[in-house]
PDB file of C-alpha atoms in Angstrom:
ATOM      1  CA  UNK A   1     -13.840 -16.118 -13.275  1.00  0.00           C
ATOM      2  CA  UNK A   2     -15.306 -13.571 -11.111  1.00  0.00           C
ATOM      3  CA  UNK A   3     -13.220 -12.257  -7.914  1.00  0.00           C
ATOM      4  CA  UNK A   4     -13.612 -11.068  -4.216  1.00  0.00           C
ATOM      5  CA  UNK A   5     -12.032  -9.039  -1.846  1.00  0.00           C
ATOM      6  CA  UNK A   6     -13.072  -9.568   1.925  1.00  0.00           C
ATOM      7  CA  UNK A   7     -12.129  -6.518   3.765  1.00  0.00           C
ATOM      8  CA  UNK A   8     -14.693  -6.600   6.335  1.00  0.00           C
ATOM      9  CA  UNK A   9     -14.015  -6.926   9.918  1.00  0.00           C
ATOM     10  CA  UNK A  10     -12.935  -4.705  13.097  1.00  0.00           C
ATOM     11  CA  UNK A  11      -9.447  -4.769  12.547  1.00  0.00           C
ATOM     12  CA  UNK A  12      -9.504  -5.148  16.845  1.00  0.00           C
ATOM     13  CA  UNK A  13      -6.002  -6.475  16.790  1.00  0.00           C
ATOM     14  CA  UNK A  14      -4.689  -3.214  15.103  1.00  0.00           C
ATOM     15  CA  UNK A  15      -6.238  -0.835  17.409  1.00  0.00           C
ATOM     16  CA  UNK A  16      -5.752   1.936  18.013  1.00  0.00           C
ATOM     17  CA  UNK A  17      -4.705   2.155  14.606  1.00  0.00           C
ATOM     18  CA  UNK A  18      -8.586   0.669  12.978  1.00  0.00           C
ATOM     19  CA  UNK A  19      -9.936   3.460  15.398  1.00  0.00           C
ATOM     20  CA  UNK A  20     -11.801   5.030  12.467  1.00  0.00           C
ATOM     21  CA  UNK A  21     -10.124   3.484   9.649  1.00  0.00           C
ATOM     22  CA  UNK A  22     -10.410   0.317   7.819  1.00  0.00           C
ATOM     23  CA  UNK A  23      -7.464  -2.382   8.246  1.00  0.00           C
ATOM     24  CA  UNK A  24      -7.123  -2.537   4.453  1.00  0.00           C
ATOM     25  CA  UNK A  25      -6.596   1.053   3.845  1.00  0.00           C
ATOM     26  CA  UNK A  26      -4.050   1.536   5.955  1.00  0.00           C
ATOM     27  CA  UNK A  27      -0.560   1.887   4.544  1.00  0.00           C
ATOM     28  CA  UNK A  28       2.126  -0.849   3.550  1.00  0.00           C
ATOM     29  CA  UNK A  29       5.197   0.516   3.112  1.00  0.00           C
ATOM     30  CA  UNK A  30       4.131   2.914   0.028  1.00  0.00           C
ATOM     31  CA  UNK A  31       0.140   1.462  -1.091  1.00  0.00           C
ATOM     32  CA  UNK A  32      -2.467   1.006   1.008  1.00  0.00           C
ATOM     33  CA  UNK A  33      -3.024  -2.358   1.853  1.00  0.00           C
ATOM     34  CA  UNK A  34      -5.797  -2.826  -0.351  1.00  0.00           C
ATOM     35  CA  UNK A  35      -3.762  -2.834  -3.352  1.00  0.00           C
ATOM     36  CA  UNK A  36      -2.256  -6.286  -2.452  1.00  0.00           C
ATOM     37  CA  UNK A  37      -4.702  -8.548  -2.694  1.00  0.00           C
ATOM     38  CA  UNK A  38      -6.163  -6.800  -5.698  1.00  0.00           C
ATOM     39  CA  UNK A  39      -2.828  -7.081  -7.603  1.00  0.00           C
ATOM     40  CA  UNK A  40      -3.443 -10.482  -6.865  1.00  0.00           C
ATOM     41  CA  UNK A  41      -6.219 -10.838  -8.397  1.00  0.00           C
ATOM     42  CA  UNK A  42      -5.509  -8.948 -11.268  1.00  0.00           C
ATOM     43  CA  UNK A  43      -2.541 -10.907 -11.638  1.00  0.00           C
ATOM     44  CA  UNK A  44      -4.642 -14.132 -12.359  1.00  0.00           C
ATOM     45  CA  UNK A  45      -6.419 -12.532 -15.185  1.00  0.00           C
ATOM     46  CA  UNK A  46      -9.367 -11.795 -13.034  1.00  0.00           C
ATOM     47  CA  UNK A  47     -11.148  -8.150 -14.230  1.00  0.00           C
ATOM     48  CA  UNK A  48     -15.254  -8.242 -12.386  1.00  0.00           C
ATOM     49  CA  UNK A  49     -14.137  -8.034  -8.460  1.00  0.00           C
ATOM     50  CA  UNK A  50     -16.474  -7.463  -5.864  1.00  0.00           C
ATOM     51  CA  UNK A  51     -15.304  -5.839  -2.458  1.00  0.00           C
ATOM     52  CA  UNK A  52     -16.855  -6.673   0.256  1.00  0.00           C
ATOM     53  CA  UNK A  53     -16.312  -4.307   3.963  1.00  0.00           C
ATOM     54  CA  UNK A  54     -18.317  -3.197   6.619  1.00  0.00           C
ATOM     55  CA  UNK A  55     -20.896  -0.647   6.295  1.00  0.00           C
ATOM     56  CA  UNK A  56     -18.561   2.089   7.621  1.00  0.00           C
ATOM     57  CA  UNK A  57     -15.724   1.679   5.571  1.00  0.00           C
ATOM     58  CA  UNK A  58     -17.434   0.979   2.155  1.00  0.00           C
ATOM     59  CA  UNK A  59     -17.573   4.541   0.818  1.00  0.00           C
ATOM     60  CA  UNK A  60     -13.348   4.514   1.859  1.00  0.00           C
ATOM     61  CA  UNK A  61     -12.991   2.021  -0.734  1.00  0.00           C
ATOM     62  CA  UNK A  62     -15.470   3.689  -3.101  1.00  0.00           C
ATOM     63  CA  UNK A  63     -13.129   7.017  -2.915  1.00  0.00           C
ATOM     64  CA  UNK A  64      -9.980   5.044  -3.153  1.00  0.00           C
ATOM     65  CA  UNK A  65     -10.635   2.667  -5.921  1.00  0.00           C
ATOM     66  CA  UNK A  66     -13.803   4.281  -7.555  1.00  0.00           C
ATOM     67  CA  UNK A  67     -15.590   1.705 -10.150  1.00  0.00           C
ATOM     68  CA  UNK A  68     -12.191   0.447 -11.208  1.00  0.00           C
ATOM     69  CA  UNK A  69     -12.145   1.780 -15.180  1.00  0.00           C
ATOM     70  CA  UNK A  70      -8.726   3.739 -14.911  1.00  0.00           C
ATOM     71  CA  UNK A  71      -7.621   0.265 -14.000  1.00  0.00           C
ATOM     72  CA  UNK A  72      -9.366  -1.427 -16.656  1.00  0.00           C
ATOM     73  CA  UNK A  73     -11.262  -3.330 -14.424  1.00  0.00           C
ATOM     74  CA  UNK A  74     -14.892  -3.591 -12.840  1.00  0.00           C
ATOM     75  CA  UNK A  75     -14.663  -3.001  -9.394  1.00  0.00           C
ATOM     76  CA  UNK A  76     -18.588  -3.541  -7.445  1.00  0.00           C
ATOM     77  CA  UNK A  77     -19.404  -3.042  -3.669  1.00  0.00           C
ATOM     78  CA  UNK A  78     -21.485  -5.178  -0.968  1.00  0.00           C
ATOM     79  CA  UNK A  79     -21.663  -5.296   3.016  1.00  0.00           C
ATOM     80  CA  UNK A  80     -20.901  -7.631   5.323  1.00  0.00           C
ATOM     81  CA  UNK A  81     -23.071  -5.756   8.204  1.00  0.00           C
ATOM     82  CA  UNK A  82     -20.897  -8.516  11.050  1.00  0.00           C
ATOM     83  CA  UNK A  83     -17.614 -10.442  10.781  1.00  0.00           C
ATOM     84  CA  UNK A  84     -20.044 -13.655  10.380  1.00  0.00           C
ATOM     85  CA  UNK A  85     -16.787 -15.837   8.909  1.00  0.00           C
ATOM     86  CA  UNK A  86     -15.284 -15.717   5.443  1.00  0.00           C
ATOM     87  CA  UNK A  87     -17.593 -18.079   3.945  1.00  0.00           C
ATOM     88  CA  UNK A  88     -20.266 -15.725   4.162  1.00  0.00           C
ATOM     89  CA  UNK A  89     -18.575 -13.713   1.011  1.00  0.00           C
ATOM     90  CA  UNK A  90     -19.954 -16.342  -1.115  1.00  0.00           C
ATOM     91  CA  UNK A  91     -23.698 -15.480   0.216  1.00  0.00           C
ATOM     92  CA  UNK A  92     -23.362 -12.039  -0.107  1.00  0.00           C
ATOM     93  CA  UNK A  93     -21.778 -12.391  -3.498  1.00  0.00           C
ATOM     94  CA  UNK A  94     -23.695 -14.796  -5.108  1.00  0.00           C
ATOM     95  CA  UNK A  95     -25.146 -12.172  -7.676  1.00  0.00           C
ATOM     96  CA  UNK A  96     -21.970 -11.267  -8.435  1.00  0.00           C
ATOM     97  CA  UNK A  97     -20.498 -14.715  -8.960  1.00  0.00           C
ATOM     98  CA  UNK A  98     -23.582 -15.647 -11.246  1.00  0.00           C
ATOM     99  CA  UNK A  99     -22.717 -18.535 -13.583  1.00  0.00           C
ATOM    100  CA  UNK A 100     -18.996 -18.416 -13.078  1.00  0.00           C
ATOM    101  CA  UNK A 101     -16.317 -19.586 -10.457  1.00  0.00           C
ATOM    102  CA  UNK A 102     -14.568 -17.195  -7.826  1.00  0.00           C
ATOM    103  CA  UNK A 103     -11.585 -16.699  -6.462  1.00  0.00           C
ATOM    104  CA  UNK A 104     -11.141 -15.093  -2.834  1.00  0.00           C
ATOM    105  CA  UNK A 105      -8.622 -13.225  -1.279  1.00  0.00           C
ATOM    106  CA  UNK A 106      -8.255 -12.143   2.074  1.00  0.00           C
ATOM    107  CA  UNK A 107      -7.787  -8.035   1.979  1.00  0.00           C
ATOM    108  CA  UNK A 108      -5.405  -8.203   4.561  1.00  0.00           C
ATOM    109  CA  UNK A 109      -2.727 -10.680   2.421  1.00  0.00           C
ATOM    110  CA  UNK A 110       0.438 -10.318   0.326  1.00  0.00           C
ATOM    111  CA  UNK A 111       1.321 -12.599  -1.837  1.00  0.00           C
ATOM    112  CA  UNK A 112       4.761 -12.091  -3.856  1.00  0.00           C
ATOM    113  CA  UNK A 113       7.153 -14.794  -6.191  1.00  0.00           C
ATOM    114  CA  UNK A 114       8.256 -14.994  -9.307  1.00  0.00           C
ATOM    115  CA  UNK A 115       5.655 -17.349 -11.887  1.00  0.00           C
ATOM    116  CA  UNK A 116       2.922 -16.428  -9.323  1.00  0.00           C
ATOM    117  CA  UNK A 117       0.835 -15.354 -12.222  1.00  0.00           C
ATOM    118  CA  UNK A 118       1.248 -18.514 -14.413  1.00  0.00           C
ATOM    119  CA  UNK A 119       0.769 -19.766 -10.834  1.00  0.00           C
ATOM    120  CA  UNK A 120      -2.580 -18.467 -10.937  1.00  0.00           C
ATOM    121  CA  UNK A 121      -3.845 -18.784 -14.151  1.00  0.00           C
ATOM    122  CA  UNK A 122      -3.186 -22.447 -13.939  1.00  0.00           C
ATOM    123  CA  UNK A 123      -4.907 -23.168 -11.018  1.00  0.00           C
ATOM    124  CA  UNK A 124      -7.990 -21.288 -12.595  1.00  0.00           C
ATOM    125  CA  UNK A 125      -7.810 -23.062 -15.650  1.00  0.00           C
ATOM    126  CA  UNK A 126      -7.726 -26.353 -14.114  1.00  0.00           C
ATOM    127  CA  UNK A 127     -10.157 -25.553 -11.575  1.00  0.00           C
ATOM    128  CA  UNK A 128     -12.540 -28.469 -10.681  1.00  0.00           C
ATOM    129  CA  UNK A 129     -13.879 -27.977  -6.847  1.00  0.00           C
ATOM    130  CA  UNK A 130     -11.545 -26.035  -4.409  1.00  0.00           C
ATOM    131  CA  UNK A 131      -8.365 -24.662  -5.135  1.00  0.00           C
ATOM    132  CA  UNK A 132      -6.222 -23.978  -2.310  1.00  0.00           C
ATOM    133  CA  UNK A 133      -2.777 -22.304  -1.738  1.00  0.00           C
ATOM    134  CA  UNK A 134      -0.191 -23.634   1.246  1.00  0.00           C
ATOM    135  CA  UNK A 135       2.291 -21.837   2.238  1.00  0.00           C
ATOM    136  CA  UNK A 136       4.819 -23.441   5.487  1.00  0.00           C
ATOM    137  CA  UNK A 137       4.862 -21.419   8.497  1.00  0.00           C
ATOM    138  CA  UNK A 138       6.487 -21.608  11.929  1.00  0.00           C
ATOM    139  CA  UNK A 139       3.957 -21.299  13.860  1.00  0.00           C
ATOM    140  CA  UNK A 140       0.630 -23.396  12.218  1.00  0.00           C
ATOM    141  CA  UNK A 141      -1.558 -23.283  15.070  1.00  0.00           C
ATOM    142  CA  UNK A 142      -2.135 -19.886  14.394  1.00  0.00           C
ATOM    143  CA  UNK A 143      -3.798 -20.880  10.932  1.00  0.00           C
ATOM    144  CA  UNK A 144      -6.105 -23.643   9.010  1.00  0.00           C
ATOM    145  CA  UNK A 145      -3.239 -26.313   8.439  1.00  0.00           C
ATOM    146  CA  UNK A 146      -3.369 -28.840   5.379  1.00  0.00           C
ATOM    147  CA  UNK A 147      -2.364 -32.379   5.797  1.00  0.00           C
ATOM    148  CA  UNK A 148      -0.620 -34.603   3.121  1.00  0.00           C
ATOM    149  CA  UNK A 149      -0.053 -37.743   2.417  1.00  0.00           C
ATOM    150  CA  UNK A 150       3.363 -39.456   1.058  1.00  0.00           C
ATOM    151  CA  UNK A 151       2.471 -38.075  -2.756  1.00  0.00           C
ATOM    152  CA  UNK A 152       1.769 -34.658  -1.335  1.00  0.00           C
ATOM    153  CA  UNK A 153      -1.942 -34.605  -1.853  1.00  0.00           C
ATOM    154  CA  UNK A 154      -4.471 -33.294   0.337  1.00  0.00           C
ATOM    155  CA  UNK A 155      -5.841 -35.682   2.726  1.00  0.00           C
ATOM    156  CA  UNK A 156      -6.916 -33.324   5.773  1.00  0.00           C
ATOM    157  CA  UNK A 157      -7.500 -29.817   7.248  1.00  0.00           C
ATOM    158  CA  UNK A 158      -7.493 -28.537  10.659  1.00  0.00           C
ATOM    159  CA  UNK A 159      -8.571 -25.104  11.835  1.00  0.00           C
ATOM    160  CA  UNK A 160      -6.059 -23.619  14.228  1.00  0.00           C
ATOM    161  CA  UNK A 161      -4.935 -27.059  15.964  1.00  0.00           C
ATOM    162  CA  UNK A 162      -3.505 -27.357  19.119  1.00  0.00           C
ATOM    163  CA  UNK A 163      -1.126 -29.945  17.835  1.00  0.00           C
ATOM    164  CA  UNK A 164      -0.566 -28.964  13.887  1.00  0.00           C
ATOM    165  CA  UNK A 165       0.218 -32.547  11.824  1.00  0.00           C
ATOM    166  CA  UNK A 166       1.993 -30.624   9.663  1.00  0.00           C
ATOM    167  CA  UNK A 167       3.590 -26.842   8.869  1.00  0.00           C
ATOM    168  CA  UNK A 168       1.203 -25.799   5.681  1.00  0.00           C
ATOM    169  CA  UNK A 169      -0.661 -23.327   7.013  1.00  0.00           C
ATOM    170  CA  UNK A 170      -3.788 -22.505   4.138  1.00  0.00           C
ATOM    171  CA  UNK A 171      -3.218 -18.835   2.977  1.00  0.00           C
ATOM    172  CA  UNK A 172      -6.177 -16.495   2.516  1.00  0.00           C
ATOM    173  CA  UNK A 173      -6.727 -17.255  -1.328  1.00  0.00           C
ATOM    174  CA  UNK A 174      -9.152 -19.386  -2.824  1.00  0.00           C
ATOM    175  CA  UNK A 175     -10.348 -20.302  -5.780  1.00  0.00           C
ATOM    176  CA  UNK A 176     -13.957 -22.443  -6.136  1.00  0.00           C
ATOM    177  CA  UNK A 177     -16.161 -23.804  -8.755  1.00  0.00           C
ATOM    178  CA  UNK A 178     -19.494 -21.977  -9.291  1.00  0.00           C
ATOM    179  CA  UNK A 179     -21.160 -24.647  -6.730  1.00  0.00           C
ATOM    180  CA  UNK A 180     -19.475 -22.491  -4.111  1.00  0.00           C
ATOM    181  CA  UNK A 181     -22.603 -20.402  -3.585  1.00  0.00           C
ATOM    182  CA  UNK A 182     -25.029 -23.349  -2.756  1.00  0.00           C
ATOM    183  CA  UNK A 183     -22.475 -25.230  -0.461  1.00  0.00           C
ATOM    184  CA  UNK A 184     -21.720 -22.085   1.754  1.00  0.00           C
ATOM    185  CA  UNK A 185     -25.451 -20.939   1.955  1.00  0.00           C
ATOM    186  CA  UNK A 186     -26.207 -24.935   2.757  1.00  0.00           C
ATOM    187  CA  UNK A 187     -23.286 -24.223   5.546  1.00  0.00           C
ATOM    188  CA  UNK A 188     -24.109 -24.751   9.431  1.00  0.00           C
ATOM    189  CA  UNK A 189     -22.748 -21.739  11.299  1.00  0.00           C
ATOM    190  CA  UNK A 190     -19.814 -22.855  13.828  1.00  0.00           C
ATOM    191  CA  UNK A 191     -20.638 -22.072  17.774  1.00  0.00           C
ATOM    192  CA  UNK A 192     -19.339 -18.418  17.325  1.00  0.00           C
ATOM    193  CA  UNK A 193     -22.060 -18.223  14.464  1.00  0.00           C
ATOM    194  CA  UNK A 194     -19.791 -17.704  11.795  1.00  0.00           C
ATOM    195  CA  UNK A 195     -19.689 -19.439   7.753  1.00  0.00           C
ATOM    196  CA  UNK A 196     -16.547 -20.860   8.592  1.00  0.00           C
ATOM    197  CA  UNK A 197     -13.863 -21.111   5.194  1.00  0.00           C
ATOM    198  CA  UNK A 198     -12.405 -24.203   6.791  1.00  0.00           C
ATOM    199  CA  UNK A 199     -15.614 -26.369   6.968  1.00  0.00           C
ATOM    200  CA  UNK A 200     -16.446 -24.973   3.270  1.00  0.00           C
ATOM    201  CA  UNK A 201     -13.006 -26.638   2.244  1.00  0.00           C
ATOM    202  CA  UNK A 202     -13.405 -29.462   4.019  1.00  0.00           C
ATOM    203  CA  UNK A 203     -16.771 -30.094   2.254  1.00  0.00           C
ATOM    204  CA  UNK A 204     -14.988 -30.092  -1.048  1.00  0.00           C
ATOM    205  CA  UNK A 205     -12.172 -32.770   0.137  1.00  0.00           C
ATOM    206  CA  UNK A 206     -15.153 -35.117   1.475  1.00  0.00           C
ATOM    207  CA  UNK A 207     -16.355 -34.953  -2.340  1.00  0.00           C
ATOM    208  CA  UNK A 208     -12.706 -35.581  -3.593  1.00  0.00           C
ATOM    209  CA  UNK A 209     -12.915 -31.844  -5.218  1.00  0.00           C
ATOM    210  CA  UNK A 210     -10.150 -30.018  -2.957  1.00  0.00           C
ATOM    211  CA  UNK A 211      -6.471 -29.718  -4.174  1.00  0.00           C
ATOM    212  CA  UNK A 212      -3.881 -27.982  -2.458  1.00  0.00           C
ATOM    213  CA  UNK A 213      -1.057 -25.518  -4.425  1.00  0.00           C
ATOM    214  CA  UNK A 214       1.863 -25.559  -2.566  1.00  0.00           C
ATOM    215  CA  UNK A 215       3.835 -22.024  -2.599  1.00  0.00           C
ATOM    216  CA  UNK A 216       7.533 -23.145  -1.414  1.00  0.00           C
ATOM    217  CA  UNK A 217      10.672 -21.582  -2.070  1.00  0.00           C
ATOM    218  CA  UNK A 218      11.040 -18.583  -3.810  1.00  0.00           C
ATOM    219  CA  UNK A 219       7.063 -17.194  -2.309  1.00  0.00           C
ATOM    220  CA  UNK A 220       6.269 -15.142   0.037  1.00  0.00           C
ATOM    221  CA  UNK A 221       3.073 -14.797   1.881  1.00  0.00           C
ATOM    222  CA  UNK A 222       2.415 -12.137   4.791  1.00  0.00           C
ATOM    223  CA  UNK A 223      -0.759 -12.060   6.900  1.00  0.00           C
ATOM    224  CA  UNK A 224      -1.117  -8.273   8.209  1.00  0.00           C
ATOM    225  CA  UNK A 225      -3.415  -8.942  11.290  1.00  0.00           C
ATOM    226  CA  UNK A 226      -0.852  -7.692  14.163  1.00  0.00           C
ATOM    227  CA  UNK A 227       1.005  -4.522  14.516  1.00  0.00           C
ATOM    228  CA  UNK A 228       4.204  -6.341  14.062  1.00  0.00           C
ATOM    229  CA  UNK A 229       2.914  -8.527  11.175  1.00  0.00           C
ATOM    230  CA  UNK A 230       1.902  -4.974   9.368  1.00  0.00           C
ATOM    231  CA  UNK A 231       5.536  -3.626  10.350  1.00  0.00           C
ATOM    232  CA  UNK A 232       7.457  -7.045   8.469  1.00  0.00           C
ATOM    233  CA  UNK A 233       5.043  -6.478   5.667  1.00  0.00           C
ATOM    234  CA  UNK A 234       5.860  -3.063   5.269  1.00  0.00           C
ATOM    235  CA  UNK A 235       9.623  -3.881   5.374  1.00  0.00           C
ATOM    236  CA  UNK A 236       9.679  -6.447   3.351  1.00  0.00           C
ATOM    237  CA  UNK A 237       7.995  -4.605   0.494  1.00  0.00           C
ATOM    238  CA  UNK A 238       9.974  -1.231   1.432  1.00  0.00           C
ATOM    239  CA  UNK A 239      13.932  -3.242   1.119  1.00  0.00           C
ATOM    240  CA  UNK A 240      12.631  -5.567  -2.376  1.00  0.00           C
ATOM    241  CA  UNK A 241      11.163  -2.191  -4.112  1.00  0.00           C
ATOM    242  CA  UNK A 242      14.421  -0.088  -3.258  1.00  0.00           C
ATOM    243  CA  UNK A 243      17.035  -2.914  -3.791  1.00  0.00           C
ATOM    244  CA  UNK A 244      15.924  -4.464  -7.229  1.00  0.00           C
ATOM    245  CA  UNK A 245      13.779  -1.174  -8.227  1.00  0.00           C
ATOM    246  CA  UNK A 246      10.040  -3.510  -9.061  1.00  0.00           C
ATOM    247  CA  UNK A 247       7.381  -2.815  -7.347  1.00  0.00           C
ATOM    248  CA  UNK A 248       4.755  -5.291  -5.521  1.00  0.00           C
ATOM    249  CA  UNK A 249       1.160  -4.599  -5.510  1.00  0.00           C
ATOM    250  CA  UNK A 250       1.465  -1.850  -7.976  1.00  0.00           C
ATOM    251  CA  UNK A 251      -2.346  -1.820  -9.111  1.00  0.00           C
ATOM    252  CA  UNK A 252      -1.313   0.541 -12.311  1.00  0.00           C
ATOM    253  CA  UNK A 253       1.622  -1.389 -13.203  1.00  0.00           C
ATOM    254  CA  UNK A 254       0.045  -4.350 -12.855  1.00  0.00           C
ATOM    255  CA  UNK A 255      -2.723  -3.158 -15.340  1.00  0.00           C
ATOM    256  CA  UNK A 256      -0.562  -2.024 -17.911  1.00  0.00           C
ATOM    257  CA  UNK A 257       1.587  -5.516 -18.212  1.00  0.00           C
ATOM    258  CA  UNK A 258      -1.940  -7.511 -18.039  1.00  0.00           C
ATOM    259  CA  UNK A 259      -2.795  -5.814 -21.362  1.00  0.00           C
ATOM    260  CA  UNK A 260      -5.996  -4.111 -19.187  1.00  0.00           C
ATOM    261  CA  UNK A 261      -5.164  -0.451 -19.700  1.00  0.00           C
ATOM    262  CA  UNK A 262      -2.560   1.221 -22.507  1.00  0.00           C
ATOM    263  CA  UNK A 263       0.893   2.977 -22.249  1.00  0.00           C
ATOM    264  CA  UNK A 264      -0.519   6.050 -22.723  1.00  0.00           C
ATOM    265  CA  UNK A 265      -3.285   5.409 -19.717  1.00  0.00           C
ATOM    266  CA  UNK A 266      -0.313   4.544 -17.300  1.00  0.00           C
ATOM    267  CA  UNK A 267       1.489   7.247 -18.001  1.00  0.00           C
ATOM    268  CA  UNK A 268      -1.220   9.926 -17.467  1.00  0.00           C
ATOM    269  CA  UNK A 269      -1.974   8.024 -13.957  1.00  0.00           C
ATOM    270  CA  UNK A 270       1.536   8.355 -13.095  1.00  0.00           C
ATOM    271  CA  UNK A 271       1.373  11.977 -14.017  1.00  0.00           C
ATOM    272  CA  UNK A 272      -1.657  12.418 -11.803  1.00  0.00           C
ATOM    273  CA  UNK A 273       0.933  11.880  -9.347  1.00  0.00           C
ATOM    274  CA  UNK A 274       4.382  13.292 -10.627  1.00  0.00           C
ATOM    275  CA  UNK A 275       5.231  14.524  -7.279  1.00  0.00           C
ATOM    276  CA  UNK A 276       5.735  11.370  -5.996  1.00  0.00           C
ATOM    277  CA  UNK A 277       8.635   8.783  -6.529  1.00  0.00           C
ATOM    278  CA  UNK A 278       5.155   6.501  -7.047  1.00  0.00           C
ATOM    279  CA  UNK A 279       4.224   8.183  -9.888  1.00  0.00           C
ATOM    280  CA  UNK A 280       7.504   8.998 -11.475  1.00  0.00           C
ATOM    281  CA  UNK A 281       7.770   5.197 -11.506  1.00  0.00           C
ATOM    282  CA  UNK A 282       4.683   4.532 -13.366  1.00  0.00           C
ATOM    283  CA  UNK A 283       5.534   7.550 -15.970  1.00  0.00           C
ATOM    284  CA  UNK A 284       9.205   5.737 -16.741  1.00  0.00           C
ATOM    285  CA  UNK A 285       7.461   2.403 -17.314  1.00  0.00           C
ATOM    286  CA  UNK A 286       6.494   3.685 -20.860  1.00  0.00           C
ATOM    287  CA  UNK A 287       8.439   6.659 -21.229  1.00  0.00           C
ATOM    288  CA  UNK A 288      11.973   4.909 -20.680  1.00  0.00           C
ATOM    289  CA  UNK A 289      13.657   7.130 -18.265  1.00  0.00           C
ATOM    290  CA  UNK A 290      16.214   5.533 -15.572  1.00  0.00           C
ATOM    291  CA  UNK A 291      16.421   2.409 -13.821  1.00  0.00           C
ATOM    292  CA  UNK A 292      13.142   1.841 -12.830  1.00  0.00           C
ATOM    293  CA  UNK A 293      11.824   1.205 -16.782  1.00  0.00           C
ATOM    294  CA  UNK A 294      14.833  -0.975 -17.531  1.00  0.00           C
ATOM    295  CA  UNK A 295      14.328  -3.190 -14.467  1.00  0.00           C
ATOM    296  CA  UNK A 296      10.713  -3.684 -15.358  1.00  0.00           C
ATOM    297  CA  UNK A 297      10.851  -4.920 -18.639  1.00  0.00           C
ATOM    298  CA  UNK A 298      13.067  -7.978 -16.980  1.00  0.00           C
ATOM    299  CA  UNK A 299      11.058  -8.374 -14.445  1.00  0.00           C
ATOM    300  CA  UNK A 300       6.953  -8.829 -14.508  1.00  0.00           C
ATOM    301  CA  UNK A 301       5.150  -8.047 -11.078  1.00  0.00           C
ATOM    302  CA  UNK A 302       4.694 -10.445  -9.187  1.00  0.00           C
ATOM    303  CA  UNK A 303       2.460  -9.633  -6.403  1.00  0.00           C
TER     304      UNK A 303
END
């Protein structure tokens, strides 16, 4: 399976913060945000990932994550020259995805609960259509909300509704069978002009091909589009890393447990940045000093 990151867009709501930077590189808590959603993927076992931003902020990516070796990954780069909807990865992409499926993440996400990676491999294994992850939300008219029926299966989704059915709003990962890249570029662009992700999806459940994941209790899933959503995020990740000592969407940790890159290659990235309580993290991982290399051998990231 092949992956994406979609990191394109203005970031308008985050101004004047996305002044001259992109959205994704900005900070959460201790990582730029970027790191999230390619944990993520990572996490699912997923190693060829294409990033996808606007011309202006490619080469930031480029310096920050370089071709993706010291991670034991492939890491390629593509334009999205206009927000023209999140569908329109799949266009773009479509060298990239080749023969396989895709997953796509949202570079503005984090995802975080323990068994998301059997979570994730599971879904990609079983993979027939349109895989797609719920998550319930207070406020669904804000999002793409899944309907159910009594068996919890997925009978129906609605982009931002004025009167939600139900609570499960449809988080910014997805995972689709290679036939992804016809059915978007066979998409009809909504009013605004845009590859809508919602009328992709909803293409799959007319063919009987679109199952829903449900991430309940125990998951946690943050959309960082506002300054206060960006804030809880940071939070959230800052009070988890310095109560129970893990870390979520550590890209080099996250590496080393997946088997991509060896002891010794952590440790020398964590040297790269001994100064740092980051990199004196990644250096105990394999070296066994303190807390922090105790705590992660019980507990496997997660996020």
């Amino acid at each position: 399976m092949k992956g994406i990151i979609l990191a394109g867009g203005s970031g308008t709501r985050l101004r004047p913060l996305t002044g001259v930077v992109s959205k994704q590189i900005l900070p959460v808590y201790n990582k730029p945000m970027i790191y999230y959603p390619l944990s993520v993927l990572m996490l699912a076992g997923i190693r060829d990932i294409l990033v996808i931003s606007s011309p202006a902020h490619l080469d930031m990516f480029r310096d920050l994550l370089g071709d993706g070796s010291r991670l034991g990954i492939r890491l390629e780069y593509a334009e999205q020259k206009e927000p023209n909807g999140i569908a329109e990865a799949f266009v773009i992409g479509a060298d990239h995805i080749g023969d396989d499926n895709v997953a796509l993440i949202l570079g503005d996400n984090v995802f975080h609960g323990h068994g998301f990676s059997e979570l994730l491999r599971t879904a990609a294994a079983r993979l027939d259509g349109c895989a797609l992850f719920g998550y319930p939300v207070n406020d669904p008219w804000r999002y793409g909300v899944a309907e159910l029926d009594a068996d919890r299966r997925l009978t129906a989704l609605t982009e931002k509704p004025t009167e939600p059915v139900s609570n499960i709003a449809v988080t910014g990962l997805y995972m689709y069978s290679n036939d992804v890249v016809r059915m978007a570029q066979e998409l009809v662009p909504s009013d605004r002009g845009e590859l809508e992700i919602t009328d992709l999806n909803k293409a799959y459940l007319a063919q009987g091909r679109a199952h829903l994941a449900e991430l309940g209790r125990g998951f946690v899933w943050l959309d960082m589009g506002t300054h206060d959503s960006l804030l809880e995020a940071g939070h959230y990740v800052q009070i988890l890393e310095q109560r129970q000592g893990i870390r979520i969407g550590c890209v080099e940790e996250t590496a080393f447990r997946m088997g991509y890159i060896s002891a010794e290659q952590c440790r020398r990235l964590g040297a790269e940045q001994s100064s740092t309580e980051y990199g004196s993290y990644l250096v105990s991982l394999v070296e066994g000093d303190g807390v922090y290399e105790a705590r992660a051998r019980r507990t496997a990231p997660a996020g």
